[in-house]
Amino acid sequence: MKTPVAPDFQGARRAARAIDALRRGWPIGVGADEGTLNLLPVETVDLSQHLSSQPRIKLLISSSRADTLKLLNQRASADPALPVQISLTGPVSAADIIAIADPVLDMKHPMKGPFRSEELDQPEAAKAAMELARHGGLLPAFLIVDEPAEDRLRTEDATAYADSNALVISAHAKLPVAANAKAHIYGFRSEADSTDHIALVVGERDETTPIVRLHSECLTGDVLGSLKCDCGPQLHAALGQMGEANWGVLLYLRQEGRGIGLINKLRAYALQDQGFDTVDANQRLGFAIDARDFSIAARMLDLLNIPAVKLLTNNPEKVEGLQGCGIAVEERLSVKIAANPHNEFYLDTKRDRTGHKL
């Protein structure tokens, strides 16, 4: 495996603390060379407490959300991903702010504004804040405030957090499963934020190349049997193929909703109910089409001393992700799952818009 660049643990931990603060509705300060941007998360803060004392409300929203609201990103030609700062005058309620931030409410609240787009004073800090919101599973929308925050971090700390794939094996036990009674489970923990990931080694390990499946957590599909996706059937099909092979490894990654988190995934479902496909739903929420980090899986394989795999996937990005981190993918094995009336459009979208193939 390639020698990783030494991670910035302190920066990653500052970012982890800031993400925790955002989830609790606390302010954060994101610093860059041009100053510090003091922010409150729209989704979790008590908005009514702050709106009543502000004669003018300043909001930071994602570029895709601004595009939906027909707002101009004044630096779009240079950086289309740059967030947009808007200003609201007059009496503004908490419901007004939430309607601006949450695209699921657009049909219920179609009339918004007028808004005034403003030049960003700290563009890099604004971009970092959007990334922190994604890592926290929150809507990418903030109130910009004047009061300094206790939780402060540097702009580059958000990148340090994203790049930190430092894991340790924290637990190991035998776990007989239906696919094969001779199975072992390994628990991995991130040193940056204590996120847990799981590896299930199925069968007797030998010198052959294992069948490996990178499976992102899907509560609705894996546990509840959702028919909207193919996650549950893929999981069980993968375990079945591993049970029939010499041995295999299931990497169960805590990256719900392609990395946007459970609540935002449910918001994406609601947008799909309104007619958007899975790609447009993610983008309308202000997130990437796929925000997962497959270097985590590569690190898990490295810790298990598995340098080469036969990868069970229809997603070429998983192959590229592992190979880019030094894991040899000797063969890609397709996962063939029958469509149903509820996920047929979803499967077509994965094929046509995100390059999935059999």
GROMACS .gro file of C-alpha atoms in nm, residues 40 80-81 105 111 136 145 148 153 203 262 266 286 309 333:
model
   15
   40LEU     CA    1  -2.478   2.914   1.370
   80PRO     CA    2  -1.905   2.705  -0.901
   81ALA     CA    3  -1.899   2.526  -0.564
  105LEU     CA    4  -4.035   2.249   0.162
  111MET     CA    5  -4.267   3.208  -0.275
  136GLY     CA    6  -2.238   1.637   1.054
  145VAL     CA    7  -2.329   3.621   1.336
  148PRO     CA    8  -1.711   3.511   1.844
  153LEU     CA    9  -1.096   2.593   1.385
  203GLY     CA   10  -1.483  -1.846   0.590
  262LEU     CA   11  -2.948   0.927   0.751
  266LEU     CA   12  -3.464   1.071   0.414
  286GLY     CA   13  -2.654   2.097  -0.148
  309VAL     CA   14  -0.906  -0.831  -0.367
  333LEU     CA   15  -1.739  -0.913  -0.989
   0.00000   0.00000   0.00000
